[in-house]
Coordinates of C-alpha atoms in Angstrom, one line a residue:
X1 CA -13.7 15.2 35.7
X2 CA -11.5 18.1 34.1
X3 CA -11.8 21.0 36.2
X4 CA -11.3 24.7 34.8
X5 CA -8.8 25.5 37.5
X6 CA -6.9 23.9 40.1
X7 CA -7.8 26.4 42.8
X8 CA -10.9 28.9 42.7
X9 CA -10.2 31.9 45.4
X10 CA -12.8 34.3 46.9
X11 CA -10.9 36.8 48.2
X12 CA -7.6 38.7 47.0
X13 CA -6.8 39.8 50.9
X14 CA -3.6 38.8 52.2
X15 CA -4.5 35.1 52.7
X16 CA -6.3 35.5 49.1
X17 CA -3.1 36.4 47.5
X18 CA -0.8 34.4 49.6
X19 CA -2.3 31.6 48.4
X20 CA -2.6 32.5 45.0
X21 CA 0.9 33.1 44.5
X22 CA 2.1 29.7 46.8
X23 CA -0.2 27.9 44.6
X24 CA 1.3 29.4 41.3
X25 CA 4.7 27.9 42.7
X26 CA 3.5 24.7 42.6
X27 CA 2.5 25.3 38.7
X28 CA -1.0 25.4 39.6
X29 CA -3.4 26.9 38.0
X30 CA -5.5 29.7 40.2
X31 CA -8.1 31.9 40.1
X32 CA -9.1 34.9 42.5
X33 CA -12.3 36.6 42.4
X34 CA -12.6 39.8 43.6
X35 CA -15.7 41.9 44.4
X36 CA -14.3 45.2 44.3
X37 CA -15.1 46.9 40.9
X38 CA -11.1 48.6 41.0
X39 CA -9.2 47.7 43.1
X40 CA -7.4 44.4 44.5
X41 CA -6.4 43.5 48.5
X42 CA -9.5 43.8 49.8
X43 CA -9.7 46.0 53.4
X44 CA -6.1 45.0 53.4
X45 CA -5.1 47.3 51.1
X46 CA -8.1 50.0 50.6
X47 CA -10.2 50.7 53.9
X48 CA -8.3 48.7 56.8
X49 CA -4.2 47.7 57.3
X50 CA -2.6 50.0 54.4
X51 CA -4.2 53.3 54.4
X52 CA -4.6 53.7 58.4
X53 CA -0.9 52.5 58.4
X54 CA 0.0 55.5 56.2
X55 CA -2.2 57.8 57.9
X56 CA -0.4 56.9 61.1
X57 CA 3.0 57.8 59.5
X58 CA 2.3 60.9 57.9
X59 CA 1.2 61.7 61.7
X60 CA 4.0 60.8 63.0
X61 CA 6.0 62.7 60.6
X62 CA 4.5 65.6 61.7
X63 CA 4.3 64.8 65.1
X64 CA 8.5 64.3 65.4
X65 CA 8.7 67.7 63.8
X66 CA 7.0 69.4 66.1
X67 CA 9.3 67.4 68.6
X68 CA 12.3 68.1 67.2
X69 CA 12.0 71.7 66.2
X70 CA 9.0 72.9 68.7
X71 CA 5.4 74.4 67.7
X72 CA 5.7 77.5 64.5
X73 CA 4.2 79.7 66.2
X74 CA 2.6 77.6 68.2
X75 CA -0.3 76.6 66.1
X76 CA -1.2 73.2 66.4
X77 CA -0.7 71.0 63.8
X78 CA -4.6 70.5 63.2
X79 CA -4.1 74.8 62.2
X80 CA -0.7 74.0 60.3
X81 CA -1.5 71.0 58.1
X82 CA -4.4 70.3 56.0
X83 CA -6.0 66.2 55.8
X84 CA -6.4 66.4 52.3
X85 CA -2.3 66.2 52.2
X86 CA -2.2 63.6 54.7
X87 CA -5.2 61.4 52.6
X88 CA -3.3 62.2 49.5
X89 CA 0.2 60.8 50.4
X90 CA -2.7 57.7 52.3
X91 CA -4.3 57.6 48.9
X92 CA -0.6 57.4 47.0
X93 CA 0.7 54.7 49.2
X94 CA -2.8 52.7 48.5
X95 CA -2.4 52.9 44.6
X96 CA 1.4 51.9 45.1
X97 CA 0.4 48.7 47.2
X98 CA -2.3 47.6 44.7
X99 CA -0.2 48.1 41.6
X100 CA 2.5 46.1 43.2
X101 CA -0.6 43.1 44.1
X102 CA -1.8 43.5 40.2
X103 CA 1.8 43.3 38.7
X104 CA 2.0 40.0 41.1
X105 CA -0.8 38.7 39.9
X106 CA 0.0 38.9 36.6
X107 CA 3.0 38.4 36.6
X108 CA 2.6 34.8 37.8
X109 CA -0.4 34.0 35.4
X110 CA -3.1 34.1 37.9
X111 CA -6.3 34.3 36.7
X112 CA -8.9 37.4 38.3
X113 CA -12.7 37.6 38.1
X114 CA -14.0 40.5 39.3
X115 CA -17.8 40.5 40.8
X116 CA -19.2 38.7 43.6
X117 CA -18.6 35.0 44.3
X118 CA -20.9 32.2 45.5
X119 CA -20.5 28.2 46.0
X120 CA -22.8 26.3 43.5
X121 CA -21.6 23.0 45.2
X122 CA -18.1 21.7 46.7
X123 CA -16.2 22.0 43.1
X124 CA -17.7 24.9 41.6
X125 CA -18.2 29.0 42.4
X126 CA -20.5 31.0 40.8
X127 CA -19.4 34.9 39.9
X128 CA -21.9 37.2 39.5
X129 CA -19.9 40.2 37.4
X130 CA -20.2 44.3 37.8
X131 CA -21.6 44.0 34.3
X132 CA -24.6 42.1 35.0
X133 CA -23.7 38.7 33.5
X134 CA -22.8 35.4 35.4
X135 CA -20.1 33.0 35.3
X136 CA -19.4 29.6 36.6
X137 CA -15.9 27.9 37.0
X138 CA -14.9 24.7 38.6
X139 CA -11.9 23.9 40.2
X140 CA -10.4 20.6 42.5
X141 CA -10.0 23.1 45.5
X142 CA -11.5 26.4 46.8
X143 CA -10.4 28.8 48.9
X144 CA -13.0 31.0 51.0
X145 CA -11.2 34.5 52.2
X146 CA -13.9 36.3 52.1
X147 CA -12.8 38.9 55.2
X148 CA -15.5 40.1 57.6
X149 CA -16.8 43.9 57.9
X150 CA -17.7 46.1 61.4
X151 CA -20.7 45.2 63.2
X152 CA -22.7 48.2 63.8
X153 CA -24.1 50.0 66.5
X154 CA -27.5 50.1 68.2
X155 CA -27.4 53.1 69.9
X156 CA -26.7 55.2 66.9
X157 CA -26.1 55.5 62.9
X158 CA -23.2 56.0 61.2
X159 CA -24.0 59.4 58.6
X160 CA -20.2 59.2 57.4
X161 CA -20.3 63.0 58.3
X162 CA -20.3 63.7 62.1
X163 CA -20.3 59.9 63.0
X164 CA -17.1 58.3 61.0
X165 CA -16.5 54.2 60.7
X166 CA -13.6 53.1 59.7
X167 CA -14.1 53.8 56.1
X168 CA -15.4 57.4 56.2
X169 CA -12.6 58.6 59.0
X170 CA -10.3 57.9 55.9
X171 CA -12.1 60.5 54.2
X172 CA -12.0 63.4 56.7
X173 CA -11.2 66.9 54.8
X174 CA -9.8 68.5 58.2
X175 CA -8.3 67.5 61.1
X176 CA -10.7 67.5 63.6
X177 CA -9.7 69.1 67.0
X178 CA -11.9 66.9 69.2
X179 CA -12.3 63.2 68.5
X180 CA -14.7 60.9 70.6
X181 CA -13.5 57.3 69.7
X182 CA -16.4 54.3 70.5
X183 CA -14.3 51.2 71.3
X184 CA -11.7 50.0 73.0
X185 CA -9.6 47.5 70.0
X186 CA -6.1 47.9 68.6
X187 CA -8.0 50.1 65.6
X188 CA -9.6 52.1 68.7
X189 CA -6.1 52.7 70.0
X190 CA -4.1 53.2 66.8
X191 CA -6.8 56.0 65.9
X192 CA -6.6 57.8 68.7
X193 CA -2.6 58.4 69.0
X194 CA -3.0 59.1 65.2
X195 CA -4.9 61.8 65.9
X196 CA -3.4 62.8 68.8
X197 CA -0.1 63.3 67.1
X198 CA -2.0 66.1 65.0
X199 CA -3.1 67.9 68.1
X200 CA -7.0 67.0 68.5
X201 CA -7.8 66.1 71.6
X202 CA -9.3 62.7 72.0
X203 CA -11.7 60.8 74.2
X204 CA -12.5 56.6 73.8
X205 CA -15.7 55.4 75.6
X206 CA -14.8 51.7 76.5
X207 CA -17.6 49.5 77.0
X208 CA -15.9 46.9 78.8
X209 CA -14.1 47.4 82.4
X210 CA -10.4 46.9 80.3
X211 CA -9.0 47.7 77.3
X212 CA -6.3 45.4 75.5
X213 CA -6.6 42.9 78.5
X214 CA -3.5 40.7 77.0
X215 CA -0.9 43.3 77.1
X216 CA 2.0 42.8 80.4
X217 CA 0.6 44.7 83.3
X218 CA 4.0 46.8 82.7
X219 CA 3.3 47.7 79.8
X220 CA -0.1 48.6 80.1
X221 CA 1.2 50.8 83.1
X222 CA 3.8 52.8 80.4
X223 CA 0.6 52.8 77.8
X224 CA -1.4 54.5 80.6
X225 CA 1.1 57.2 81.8
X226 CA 1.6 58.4 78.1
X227 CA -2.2 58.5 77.3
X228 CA -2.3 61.0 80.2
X229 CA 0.8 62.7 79.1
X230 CA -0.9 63.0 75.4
X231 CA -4.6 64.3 77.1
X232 CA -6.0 60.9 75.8
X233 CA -9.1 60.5 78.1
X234 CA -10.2 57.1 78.6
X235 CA -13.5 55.9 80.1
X236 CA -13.9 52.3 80.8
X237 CA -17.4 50.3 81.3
X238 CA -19.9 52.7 79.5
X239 CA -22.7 52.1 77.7
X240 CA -23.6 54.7 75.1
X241 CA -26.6 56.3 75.3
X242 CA -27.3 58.5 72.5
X243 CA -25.2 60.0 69.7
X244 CA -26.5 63.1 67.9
X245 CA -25.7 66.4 66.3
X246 CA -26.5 69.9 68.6
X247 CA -27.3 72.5 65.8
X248 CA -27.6 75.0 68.3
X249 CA -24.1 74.4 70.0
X250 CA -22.9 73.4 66.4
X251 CA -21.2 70.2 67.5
X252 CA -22.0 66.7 68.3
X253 CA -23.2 65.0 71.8
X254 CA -22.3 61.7 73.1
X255 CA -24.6 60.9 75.9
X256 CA -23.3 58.1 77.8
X257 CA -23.7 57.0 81.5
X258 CA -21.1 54.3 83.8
X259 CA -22.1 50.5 83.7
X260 CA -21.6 50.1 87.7
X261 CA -21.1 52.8 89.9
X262 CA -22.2 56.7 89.9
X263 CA -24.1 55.7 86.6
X264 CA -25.5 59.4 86.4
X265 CA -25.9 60.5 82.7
X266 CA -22.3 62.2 81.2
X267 CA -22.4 64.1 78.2
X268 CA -19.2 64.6 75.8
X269 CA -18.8 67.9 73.1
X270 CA -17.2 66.6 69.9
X271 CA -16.6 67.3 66.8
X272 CA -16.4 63.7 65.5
X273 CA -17.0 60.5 66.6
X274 CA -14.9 57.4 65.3
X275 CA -17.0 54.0 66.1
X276 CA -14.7 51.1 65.9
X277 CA -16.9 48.0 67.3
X278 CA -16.6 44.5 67.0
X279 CA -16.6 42.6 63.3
X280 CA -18.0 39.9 61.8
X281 CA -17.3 37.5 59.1
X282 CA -18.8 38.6 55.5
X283 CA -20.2 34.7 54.7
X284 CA -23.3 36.3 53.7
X285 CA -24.2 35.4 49.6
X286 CA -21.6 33.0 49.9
X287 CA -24.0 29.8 50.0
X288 CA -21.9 28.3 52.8
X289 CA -26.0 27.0 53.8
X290 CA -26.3 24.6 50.3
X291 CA -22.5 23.5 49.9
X292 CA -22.9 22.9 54.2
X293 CA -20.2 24.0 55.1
X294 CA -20.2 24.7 58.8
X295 CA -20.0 27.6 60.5
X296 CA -19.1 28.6 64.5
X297 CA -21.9 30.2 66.6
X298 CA -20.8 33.8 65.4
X299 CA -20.8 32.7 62.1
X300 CA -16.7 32.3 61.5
X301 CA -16.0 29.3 59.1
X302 CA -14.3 26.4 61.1
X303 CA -11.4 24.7 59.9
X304 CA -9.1 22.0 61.1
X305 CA -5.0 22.6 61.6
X306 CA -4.8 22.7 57.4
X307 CA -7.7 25.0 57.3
X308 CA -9.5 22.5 55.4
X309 CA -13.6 23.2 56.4
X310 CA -16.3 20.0 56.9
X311 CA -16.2 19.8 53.1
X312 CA -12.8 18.2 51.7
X313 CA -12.5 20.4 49.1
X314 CA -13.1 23.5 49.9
X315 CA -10.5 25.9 52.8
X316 CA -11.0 28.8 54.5
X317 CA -8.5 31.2 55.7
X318 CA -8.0 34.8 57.0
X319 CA -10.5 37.1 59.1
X320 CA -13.4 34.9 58.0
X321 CA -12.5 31.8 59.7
X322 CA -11.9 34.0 63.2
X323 CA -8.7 34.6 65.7
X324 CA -6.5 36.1 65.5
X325 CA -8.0 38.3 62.9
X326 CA -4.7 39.8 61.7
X327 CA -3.0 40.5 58.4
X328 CA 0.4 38.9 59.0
X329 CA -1.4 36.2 60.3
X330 CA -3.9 35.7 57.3
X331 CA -0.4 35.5 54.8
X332 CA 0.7 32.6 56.6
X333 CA -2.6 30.8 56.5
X334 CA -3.4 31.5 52.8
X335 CA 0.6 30.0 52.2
X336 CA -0.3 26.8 54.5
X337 CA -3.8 26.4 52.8
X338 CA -2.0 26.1 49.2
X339 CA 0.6 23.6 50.6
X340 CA -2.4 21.3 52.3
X341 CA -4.7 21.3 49.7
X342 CA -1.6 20.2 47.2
X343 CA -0.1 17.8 49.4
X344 CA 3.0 19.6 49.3
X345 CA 4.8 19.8 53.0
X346 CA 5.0 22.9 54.7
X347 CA 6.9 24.1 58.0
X348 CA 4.9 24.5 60.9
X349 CA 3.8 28.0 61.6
X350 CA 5.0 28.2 65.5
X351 CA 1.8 28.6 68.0
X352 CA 3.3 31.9 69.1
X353 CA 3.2 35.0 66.4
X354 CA 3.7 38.4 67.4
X355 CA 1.4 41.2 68.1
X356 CA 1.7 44.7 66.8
X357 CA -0.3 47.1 67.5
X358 CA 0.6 50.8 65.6
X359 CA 0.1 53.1 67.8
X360 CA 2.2 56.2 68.2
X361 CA 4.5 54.8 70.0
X362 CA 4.0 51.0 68.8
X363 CA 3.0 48.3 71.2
X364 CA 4.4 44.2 70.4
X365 CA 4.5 41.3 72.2
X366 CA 5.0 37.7 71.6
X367 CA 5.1 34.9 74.0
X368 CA 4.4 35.0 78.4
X369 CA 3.6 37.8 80.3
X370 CA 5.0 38.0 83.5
X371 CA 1.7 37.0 85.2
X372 CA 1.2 34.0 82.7
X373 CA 4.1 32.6 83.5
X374 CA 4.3 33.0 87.7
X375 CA 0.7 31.4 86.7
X376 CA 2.0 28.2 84.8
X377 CA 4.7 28.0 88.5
X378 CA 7.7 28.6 86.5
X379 CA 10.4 30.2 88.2
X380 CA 10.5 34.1 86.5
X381 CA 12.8 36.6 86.2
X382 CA 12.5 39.8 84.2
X383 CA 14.6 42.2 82.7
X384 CA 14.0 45.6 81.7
X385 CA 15.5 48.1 79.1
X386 CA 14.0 52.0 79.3
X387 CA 14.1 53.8 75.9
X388 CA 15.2 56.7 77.9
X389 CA 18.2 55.2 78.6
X390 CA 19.0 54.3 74.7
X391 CA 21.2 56.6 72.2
X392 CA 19.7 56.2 69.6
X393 CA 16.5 57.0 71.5
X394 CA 17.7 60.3 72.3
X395 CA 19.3 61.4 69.1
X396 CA 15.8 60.0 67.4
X397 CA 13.8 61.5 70.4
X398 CA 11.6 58.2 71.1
X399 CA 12.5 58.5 74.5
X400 CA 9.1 57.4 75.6
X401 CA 9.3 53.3 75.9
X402 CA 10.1 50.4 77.2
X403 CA 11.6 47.0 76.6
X404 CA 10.9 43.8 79.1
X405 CA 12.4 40.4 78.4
X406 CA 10.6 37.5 80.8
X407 CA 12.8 34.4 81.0
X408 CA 13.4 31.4 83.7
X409 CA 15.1 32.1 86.6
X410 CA 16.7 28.7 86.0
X411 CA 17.9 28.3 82.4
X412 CA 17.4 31.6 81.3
X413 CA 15.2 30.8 78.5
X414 CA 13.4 33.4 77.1
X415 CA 9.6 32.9 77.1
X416 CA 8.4 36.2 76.3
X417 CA 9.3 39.9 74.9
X418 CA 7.1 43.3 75.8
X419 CA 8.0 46.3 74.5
X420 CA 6.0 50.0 74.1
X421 CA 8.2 52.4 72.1
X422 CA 9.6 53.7 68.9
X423 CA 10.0 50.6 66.1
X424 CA 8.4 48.2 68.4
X425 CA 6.7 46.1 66.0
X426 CA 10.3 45.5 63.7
X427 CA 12.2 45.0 67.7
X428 CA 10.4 42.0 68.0
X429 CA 11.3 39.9 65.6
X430 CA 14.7 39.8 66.9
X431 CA 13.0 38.3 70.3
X432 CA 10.9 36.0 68.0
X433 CA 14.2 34.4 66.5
X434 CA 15.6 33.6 69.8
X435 CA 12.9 32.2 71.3
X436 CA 11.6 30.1 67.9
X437 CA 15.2 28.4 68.6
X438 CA 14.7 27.9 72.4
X439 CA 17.9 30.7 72.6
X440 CA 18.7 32.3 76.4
X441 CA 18.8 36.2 77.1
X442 CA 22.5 35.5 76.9
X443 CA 22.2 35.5 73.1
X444 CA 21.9 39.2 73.7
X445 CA 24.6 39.9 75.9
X446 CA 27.2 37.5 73.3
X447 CA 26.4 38.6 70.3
X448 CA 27.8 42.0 69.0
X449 CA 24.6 44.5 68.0
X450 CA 25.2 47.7 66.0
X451 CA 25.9 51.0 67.7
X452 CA 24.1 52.9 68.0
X453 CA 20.1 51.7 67.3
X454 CA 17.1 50.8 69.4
X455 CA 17.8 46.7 69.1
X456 CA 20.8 47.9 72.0
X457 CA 17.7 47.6 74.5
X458 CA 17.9 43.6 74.3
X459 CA 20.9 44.1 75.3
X460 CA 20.5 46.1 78.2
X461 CA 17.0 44.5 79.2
X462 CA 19.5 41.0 79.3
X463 CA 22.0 42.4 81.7
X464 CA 19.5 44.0 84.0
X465 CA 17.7 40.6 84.1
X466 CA 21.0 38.4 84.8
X467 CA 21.8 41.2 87.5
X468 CA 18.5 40.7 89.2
X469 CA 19.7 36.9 89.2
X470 CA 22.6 37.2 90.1
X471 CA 21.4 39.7 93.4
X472 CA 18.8 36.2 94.4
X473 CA 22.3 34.3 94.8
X474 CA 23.0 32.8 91.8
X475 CA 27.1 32.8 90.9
X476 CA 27.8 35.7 88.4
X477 CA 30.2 34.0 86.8
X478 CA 28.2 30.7 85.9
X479 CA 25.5 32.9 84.2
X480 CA 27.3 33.9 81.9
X481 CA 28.7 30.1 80.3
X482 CA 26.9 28.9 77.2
X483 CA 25.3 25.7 79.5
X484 CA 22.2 26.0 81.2
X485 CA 22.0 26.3 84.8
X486 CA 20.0 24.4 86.2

């Protein structure tokens, strides 16, 4: 049977258009349906990655002036600058991405129908358009990318006025100068040194008795110190009680009491709150039920290694089929999805990707922690690099950081790469290249690195590591020989 297209996509996110474009390399012939009435990307672009990204650096901006040059007249930034410059330069840098993911499209001849799409059965989607009609299209393959959206809370509703989501904070018309934030993510934590760079002072209710549990124990140590250095108050294993506006005291009241413990009622004073919860997969309308494919017990599509569902023909990829929930990770899928459903081989994503989290500073890891590894009996060594002790820390004035590199004691392979500080999330890919090649810490200390930049902390976190080596015994001048010790 003739099929309209050779893929049918419902979803232009980042494993949407990855896909899309991997399968327009192969000469195939795609469609994406978008649900968006304007614009393309999905929360990618509009509501999620992009725009908080660019909020982030136009605080960050600000923040390193301040740094560099001191407080004028020591107003806080919150009194200096207004949000609706910060939102525009957002707003600018949103158009700019979605022109670019048009111009792709179009570029490569790939097809778009906009309005929301639903599977008639395992060959065909169903597109209901924002001007009222309906259209089917059939395809050999499709591609569900379909995202997923914030759970809400029970203890409260969002108004999108005193109580923000992560939609409405992007729509803030001042800077607010106290921010409570309700969960304890990476968007939790992004937010709050955001707008903690602009002065407001910030508070983050954590519902569980940890926040970002997989970080080092190191790191979460320097993370700790600079919240407290930054007045970023954080309370662990709360349960909210009530949220609501005080027109008398003209601000709003977060009433919220300890899990365990002294769980006597607390109140907060805010101006805003930010609730940044859970998320779940947007499968709803989709007709997963009637097509059967399956779903996990929180409603996530499951897929095999190819993402390929239950049903042969149709894939799933990105936020809606689960972990690890991030953009980078949803390109790579959408690419591999293309290549499986086309029989066309594909390199093997590795098992380990790296982690960024954009704060102020950035927080990335990929591979072991120190525990991990002591807990898998392997014989560990560490080494560590202080930003403080970097020159192009100090000309930049990112002094605040950190660098740790956790390799065997034996062979000195490198198994895993922590680091809290400036550029943090670009450092780690030159960790990721070593260890995707089973490479040594010594890679750092043979190879010549430019003078001066931040990427000079491998270098220093090697040599402190072979130094701490070399003080349990082992011969200084074997560590250093391109053959592994064993």
């Amino acid at each position: 049977m003739s099929q309209d297209y050779d893929v049918i996509i419902i979803g232009s996110g980042p494993a949407g258009f990855s896909c899309a474009m991997q399968s327009s390399k192969f000469d195939k012939k795609a469609l994406v349906v978008e649900a968006h009435k304007e614009y393309l990307g999905g929360t990618w672009i509009n509501t999620g990655t992009v725009p908080s990204k660019a909020l982030r650096e136009a605080a960050k901006t600000i923040l390193e002036f301040n740094n560099q040059f001191g407080d004028h007249e020591n107003k806080k930034p919150y009194e200096r600058f207004r949000m609706a410059d910060l939102l525009q330069y957002k707003q600018e840098i949103l158009e700019k991405e979605n022109r670019k993911v048009k111009n792709d499209l179009i570029k490569n001849k790939i097809d778009v129908a906009r309005g929301s799409g639903r599977l008639v059965d395992e060959h065909t989607v169903e597109v209901e358009t924002h001007f009222g009609s309906t259209e089917k299209y059939t395809a050999d393959y499709i591609l569900v990318c379909t995202g997923s959206n914030p759970v809400e809370p029970k203890e409260f509703e969002i108004d999108h006025k005193k109580v923000l989501d992560y939609r409405s904070i992007l729509e803030l018309t001042h800077i607010p100068r106290r921010l409570t934030v309700i969960g304890s993510g990476v968007n939790a934590i992004e937010y709050a040194t955001t707008f903690a760079a602009l002065g407001t002072r910030v508070t983050i209710l954590n519902d569980r008795e940890e926040y970002l549990t997989f970080l080092d124990h190191e790191i979460k140590e320097h993370i700790e110190h600079h919240f407290d250095e930054k007045g970023i108050n954080i309370k662990n294993d709360v349960a909210i009680q009530e949220v609501a506006f005080n027109s008398l005291r003209n601000h709003t009241e977060v009433k919220f009491n300890k899990k365990s413990g002294d769980q006597r009622l607390q109140v907060i004073e805010t101006e805003h709150v930010l609730f940044l919860g859970g998320r779940q997969p947007n499968t709803n309308g989709l007709n997963l039920e009637a097509v059967q494919v399956e779903t996990d017990n929180n409603d996530f599509i499951t897929t095999d290694d190819s993402f390929k569902t239950n049903v042969d023909s149709i894939y799933a990829a990105g936020d809606v089929i689960g972990f690890p929930r991030l953009a980078s990770a949803s390109f790579s899928q959408g690419r591999l999805a293309a290549c499986n459903m086309f029989g066309i081989p594909a390199l093997k994503v590795p098992d380990q990707i790296p982690y960024g989290i954009y704060a102020i500073p950035e927080i990335s890891n990929i591979g072991l922690t120190e525990e991990q590894a002591k807990e898998m009996d392997i014989n560990v060594s560490v080494g560590r690099a202080y930003f403080k002790n970097i020159a192009k820390a100090d000309m930049t004035n990112h002094t605040d950081g950190i660098l740790k590199l956790v390799f065997n004691s034996n062979n000195f392979k490198l198994l895993g790469v922590h680091i809290f500080g400036d550029e943090a999330a670009n450092l780690i890919h030159l960790g990721q290249s070593v260890m995707a090649n089973d490479g040594d810490i010594r890679y750092f200390i043979n190879h010549v690195m430019n003078y001066p930049t931040l990427s000079e902390a491998y270098r220093i976190a090697a040599f402190n590591g072979v130094n701490r080596v070399y003080k349990a015994g082992v011969k200084y001048k074997n560590i250093l020989e391109n053959k592994d010790n064993n």
